XYZ file of N, CA and C in Angstrom:
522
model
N -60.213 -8.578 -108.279
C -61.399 -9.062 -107.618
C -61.691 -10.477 -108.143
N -61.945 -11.492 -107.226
C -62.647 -12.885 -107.806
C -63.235 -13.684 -106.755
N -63.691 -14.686 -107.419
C -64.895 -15.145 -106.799
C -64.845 -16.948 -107.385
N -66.073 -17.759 -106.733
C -66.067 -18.946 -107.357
C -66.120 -19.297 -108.644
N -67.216 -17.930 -108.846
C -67.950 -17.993 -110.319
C -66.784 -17.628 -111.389
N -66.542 -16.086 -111.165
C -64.740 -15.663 -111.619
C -63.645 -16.945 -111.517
N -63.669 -17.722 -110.070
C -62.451 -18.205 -111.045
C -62.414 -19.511 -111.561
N -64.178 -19.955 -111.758
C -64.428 -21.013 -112.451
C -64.109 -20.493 -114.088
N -64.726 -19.760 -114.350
C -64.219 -19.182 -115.492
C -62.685 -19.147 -116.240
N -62.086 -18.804 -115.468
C -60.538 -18.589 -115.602
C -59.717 -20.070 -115.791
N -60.390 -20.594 -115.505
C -59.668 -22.288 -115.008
C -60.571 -23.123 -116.161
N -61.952 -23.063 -116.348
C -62.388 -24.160 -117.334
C -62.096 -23.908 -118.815
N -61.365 -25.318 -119.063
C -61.000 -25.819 -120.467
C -61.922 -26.305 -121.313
N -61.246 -26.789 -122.648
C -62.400 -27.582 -123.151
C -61.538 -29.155 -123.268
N -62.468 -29.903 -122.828
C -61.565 -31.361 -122.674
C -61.574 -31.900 -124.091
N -61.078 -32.561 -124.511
C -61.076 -33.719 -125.750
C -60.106 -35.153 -125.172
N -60.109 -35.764 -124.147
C -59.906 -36.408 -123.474
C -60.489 -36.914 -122.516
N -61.568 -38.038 -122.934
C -62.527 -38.567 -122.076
C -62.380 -39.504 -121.083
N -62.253 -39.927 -119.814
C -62.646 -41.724 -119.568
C -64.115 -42.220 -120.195
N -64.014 -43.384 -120.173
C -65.130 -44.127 -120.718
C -66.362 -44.346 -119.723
N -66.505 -44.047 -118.577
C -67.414 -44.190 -117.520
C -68.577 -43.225 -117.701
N -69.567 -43.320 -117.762
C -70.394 -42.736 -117.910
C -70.334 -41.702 -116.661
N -71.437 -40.547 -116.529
C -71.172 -39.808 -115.674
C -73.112 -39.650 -114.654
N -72.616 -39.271 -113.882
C -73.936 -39.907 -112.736
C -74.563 -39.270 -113.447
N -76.418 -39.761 -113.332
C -77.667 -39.024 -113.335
C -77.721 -37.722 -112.700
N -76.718 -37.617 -111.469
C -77.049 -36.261 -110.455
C -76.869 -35.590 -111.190
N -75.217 -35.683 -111.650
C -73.861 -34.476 -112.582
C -74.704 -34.185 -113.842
N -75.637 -34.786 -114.324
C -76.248 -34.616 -115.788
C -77.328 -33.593 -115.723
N -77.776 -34.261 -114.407
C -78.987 -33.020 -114.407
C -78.498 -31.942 -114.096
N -77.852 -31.579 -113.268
C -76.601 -30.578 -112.922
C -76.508 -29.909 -113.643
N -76.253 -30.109 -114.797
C -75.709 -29.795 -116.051
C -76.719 -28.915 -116.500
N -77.735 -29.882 -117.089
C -79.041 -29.372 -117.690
C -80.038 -28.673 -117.492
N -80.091 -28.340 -115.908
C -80.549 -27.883 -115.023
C -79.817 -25.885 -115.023
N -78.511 -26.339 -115.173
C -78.239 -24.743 -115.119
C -78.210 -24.521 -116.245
N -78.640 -25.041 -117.988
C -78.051 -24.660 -119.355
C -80.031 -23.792 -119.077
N -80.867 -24.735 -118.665
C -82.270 -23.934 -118.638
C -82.185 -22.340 -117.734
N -81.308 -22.065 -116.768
C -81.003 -20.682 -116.448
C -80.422 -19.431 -117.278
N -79.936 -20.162 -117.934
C -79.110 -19.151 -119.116
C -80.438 -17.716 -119.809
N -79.988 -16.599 -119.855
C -80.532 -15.589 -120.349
C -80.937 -16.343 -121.840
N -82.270 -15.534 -122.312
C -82.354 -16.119 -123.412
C -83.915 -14.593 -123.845
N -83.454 -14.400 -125.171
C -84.121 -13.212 -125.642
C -85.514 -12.963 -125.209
N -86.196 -12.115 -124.679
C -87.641 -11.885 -124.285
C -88.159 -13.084 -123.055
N -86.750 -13.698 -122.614
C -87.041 -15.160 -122.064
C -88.191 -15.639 -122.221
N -88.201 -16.080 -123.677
C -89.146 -16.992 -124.021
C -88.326 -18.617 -123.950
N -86.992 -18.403 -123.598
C -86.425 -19.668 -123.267
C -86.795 -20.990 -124.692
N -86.089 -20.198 -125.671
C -86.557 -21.299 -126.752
C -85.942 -22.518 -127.098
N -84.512 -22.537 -126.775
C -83.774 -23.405 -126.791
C -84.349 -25.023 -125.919
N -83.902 -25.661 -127.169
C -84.414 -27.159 -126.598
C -82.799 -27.969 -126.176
N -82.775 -28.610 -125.092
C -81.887 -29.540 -125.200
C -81.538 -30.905 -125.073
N -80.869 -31.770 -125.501
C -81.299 -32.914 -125.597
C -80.000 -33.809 -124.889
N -80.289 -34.495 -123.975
C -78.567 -35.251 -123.352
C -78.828 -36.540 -124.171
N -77.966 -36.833 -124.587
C -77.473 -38.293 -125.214
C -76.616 -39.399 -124.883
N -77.359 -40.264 -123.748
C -76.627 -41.371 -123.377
C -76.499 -42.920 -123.977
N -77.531 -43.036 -125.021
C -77.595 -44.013 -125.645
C -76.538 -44.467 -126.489
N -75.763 -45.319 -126.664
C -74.369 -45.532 -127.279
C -74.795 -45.890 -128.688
N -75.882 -46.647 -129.220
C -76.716 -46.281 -130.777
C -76.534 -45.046 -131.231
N -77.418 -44.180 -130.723
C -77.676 -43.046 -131.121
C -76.397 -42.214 -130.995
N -76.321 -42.112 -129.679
C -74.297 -41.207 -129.878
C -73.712 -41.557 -131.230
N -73.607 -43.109 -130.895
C -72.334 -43.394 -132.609
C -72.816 -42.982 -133.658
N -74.489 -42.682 -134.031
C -75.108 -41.818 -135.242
C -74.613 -40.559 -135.182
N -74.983 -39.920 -134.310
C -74.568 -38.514 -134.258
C -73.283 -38.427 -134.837
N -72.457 -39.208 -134.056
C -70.404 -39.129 -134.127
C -70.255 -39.283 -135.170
N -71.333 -40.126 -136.030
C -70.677 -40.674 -137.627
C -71.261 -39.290 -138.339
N -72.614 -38.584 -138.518
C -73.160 -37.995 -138.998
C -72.225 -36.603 -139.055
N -71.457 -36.084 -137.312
C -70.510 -35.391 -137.315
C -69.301 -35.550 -138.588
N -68.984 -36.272 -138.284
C -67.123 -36.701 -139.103
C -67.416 -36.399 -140.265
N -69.278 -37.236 -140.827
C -69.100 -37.186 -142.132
C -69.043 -35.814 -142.729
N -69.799 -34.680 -142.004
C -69.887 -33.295 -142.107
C -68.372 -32.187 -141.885
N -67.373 -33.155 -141.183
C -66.576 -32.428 -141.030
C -65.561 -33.030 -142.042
N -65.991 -34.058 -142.642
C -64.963 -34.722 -143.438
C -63.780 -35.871 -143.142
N -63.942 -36.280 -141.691
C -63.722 -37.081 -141.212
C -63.808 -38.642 -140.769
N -63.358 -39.423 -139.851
C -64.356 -40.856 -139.995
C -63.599 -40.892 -138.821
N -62.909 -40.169 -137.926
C -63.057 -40.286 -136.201
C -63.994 -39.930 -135.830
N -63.706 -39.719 -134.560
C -64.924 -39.406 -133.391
C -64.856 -37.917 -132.937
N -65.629 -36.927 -133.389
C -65.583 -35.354 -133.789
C -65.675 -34.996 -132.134
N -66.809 -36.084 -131.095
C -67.017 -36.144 -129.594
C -65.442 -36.438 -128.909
N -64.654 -36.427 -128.930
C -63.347 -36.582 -128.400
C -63.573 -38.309 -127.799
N -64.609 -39.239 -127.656
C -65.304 -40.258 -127.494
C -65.642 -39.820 -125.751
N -66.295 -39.038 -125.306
C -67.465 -38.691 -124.475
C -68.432 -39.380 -124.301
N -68.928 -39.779 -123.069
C -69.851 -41.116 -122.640
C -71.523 -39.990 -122.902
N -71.591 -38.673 -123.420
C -72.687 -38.013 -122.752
C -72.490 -36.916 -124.395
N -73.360 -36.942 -124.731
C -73.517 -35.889 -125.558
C -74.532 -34.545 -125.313
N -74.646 -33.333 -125.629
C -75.406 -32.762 -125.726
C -76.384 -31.300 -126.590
N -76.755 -31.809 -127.130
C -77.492 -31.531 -128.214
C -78.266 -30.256 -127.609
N -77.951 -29.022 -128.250
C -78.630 -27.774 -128.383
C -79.597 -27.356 -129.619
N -80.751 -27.005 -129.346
C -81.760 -26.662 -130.829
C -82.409 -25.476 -130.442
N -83.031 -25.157 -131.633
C -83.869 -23.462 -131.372
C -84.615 -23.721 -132.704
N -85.780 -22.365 -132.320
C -86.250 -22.401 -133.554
C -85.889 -21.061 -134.757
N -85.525 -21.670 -135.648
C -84.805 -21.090 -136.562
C -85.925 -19.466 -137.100
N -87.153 -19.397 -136.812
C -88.020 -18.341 -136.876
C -87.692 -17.294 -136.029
N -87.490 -17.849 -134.841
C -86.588 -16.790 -133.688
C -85.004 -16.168 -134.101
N -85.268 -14.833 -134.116
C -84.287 -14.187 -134.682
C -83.115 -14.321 -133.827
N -82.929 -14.827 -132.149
C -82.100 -14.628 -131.265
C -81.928 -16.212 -131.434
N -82.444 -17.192 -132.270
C -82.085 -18.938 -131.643
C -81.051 -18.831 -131.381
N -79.685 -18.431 -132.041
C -78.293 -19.242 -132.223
C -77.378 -18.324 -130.745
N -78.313 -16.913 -130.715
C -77.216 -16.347 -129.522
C -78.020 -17.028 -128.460
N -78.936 -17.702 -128.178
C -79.607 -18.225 -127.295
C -78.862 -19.169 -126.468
N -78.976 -20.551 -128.016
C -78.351 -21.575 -127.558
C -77.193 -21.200 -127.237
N -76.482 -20.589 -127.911
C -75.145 -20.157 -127.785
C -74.667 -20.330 -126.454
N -75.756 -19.419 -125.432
C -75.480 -18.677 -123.847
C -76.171 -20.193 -123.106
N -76.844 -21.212 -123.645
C -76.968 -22.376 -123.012
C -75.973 -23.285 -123.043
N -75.304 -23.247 -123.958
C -73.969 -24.320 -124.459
C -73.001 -23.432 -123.301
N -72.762 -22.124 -123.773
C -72.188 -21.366 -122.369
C -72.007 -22.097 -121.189
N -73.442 -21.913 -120.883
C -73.782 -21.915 -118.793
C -73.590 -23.415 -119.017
N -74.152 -24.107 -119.830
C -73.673 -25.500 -119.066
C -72.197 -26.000 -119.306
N -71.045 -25.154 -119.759
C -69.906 -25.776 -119.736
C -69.083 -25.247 -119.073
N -69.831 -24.249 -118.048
C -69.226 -23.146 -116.779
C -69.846 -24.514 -116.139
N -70.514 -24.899 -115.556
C -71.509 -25.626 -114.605
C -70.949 -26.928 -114.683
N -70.458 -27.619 -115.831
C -69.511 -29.114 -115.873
C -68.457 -28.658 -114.973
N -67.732 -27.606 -115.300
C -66.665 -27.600 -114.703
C -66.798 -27.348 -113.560
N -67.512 -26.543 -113.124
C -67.529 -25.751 -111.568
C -68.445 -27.487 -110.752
N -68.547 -28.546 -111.541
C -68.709 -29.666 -110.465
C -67.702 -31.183 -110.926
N -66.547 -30.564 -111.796
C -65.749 -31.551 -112.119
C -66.171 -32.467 -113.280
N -66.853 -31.703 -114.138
C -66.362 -32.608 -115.267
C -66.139 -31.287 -116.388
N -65.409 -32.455 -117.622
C -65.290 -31.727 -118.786
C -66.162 -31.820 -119.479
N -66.031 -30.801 -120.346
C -66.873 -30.474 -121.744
C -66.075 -29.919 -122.894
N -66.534 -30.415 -124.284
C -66.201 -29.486 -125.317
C -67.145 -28.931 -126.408
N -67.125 -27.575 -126.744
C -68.445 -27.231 -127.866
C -67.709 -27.644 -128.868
N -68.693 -28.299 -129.648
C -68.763 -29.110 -130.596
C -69.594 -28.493 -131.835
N -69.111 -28.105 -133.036
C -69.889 -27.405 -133.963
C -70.278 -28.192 -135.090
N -70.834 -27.565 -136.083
C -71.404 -28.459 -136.993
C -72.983 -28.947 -136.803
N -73.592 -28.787 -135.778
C -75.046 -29.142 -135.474
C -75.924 -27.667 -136.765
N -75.685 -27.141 -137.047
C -76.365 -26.434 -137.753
C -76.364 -27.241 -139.002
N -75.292 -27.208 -139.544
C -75.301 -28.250 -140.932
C -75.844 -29.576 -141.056
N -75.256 -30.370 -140.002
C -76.013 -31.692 -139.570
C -77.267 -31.854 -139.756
N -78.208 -30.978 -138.549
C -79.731 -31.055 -138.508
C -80.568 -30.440 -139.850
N -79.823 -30.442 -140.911
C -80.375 -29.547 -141.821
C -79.903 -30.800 -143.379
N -79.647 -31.543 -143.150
C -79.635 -33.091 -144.152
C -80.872 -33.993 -144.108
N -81.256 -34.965 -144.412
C -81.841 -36.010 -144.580
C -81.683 -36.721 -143.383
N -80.123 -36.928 -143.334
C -79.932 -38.127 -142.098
C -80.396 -37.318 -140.907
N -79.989 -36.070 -140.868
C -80.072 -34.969 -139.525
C -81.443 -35.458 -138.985
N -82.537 -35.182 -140.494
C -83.630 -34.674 -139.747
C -84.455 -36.328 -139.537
N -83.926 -36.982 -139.963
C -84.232 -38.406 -139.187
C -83.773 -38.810 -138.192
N -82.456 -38.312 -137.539
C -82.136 -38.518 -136.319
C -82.949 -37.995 -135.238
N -83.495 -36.041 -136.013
C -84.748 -35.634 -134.759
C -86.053 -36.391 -135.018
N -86.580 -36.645 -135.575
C -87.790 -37.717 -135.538
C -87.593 -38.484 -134.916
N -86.175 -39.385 -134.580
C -86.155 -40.441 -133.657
C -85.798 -40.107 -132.487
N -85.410 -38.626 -132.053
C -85.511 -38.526 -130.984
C -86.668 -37.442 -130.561
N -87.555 -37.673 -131.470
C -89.034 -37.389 -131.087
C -88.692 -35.861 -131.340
N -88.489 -35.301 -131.719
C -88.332 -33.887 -132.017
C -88.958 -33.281 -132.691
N -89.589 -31.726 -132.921
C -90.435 -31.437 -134.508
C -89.553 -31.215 -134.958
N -90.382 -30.884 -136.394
C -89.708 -30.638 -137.825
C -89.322 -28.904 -137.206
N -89.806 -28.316 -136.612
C -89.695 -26.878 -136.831
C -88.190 -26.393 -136.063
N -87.409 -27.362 -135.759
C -86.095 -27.334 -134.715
C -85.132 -27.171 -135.890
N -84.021 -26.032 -135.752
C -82.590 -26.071 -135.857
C -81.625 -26.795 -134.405
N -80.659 -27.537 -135.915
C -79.526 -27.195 -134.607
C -79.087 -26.158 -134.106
N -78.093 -26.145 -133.275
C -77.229 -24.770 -132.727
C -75.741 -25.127 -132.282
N -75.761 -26.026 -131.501
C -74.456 -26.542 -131.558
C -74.789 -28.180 -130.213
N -73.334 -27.859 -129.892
C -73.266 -29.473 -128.955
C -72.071 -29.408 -127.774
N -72.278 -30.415 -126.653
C -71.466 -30.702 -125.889
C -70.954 -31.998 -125.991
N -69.733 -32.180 -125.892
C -68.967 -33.494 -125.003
C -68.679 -33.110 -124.125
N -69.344 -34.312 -122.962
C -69.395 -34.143 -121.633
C -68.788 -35.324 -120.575
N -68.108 -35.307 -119.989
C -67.105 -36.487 -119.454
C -66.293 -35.938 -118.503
N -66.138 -36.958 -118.127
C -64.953 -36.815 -116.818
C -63.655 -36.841 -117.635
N -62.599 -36.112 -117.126
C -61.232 -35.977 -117.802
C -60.365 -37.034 -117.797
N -59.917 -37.842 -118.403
C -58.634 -38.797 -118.743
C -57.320 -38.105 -118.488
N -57.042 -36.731 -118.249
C -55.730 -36.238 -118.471
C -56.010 -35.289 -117.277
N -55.058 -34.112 -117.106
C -54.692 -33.383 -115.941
C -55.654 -32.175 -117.169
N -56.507 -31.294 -116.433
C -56.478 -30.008 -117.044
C -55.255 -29.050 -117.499
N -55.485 -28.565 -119.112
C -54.213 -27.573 -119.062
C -54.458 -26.255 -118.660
N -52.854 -25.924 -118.168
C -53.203 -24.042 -118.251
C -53.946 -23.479 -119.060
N -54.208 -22.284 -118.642
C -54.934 -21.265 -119.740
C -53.681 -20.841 -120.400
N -53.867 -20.662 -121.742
C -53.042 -19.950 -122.925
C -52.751 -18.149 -122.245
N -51.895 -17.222 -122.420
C -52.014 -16.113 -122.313
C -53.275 -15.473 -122.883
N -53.941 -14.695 -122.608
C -54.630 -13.764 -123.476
C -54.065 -12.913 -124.343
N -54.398 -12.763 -125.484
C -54.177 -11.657 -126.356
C -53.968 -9.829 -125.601
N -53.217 -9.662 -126.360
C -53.363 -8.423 -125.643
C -54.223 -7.588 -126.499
N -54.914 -6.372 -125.783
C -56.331 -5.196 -126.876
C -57.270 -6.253 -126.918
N -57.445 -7.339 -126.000
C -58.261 -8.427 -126.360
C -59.864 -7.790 -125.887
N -59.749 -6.512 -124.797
C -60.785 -5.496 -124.772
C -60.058 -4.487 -124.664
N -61.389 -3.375 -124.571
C -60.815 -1.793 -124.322
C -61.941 -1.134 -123.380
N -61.377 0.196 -122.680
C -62.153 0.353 -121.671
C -62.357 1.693 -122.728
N -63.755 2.166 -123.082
C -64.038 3.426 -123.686
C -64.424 4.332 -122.551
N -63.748 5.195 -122.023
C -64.781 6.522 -120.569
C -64.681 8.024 -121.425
């Protein structure tokens, strides 16, 4: 059995291969627009999200990334669009929240042609000195965790196949 939704699924990758063109206002809201549909515990919808087009602020983030991962590339695959997932860390469901928002919006890039990749490390990040001066400057409270992140871009390369699945990768219990 399949469908658009099914075989958007089946087909979206995670890109790390950007062009440099930024990507329309429409495709962004697009984006952001379906990450706010996503199930979210008692739907109190706690998850905050934040798109990042400013090329200042991106290269903070990118540096703040590397330095956390131990790196001094670009952790964003260099993505014209970032996107920043938060919750509040009092909420016992934040992280499966954001989780299912980082989800729906990287079903939703793809199912209108662009790429995305989740990007980790926003928990550690937003939880430094530099982190929590980056949310002050992007007007944020103090009471926000990270959760994670998108790179978001149009693809430079051909999409690859899907890998095989594992096999026992589920089981049917009756």
């Amino acid at each position: 059995m399949t469908n658009e939704v099914i075989q958007a699924i089946y087909e979206r990758r995670s890109c790390r291969n950007y062009r440099p063109e930024q990507i329309s206002d429409e495709e962004l809201q697009t984006v952001l627009e379906a990450g706010t549909f996503a199930p979210t515990g008692k739907n109190l919808q706690d998850p905050v999200i934040v798109a990042i087009q400013n090329p200042a602020l991106r290269n903070k983030i990118c540096q703040l990334n590397a330095q956390i991962m131990g790196s001094n590339g670009d952790p964003f695959y260099h993505a014209p669009t970032l996107i920043l997932v938060f919750g509040h860390p009092s909420w016992k469901n934040y992280i499966q929240d954001g989780s299912l928002v980082l989800g729906t919006m990287m079903l939703a890039a793809h199912s209108i042609g662009l790429g995305s990749c989740w990007i980790n490390r926003e928990i550690e990040m937003f939880q430094t000195e530099e982190g929590r001066a980056l949310m002050k400057e992007m007007g944020l409270p103090d009471d926000l965790g990270g959760i994670g992140a998108l790179s978001l871009g149009y693809w430079n390369i051909p999409r690859p196949a899907a890998k095989p699945r594992k096999k026992d990768y589920y089981r049917i219990l009756k």
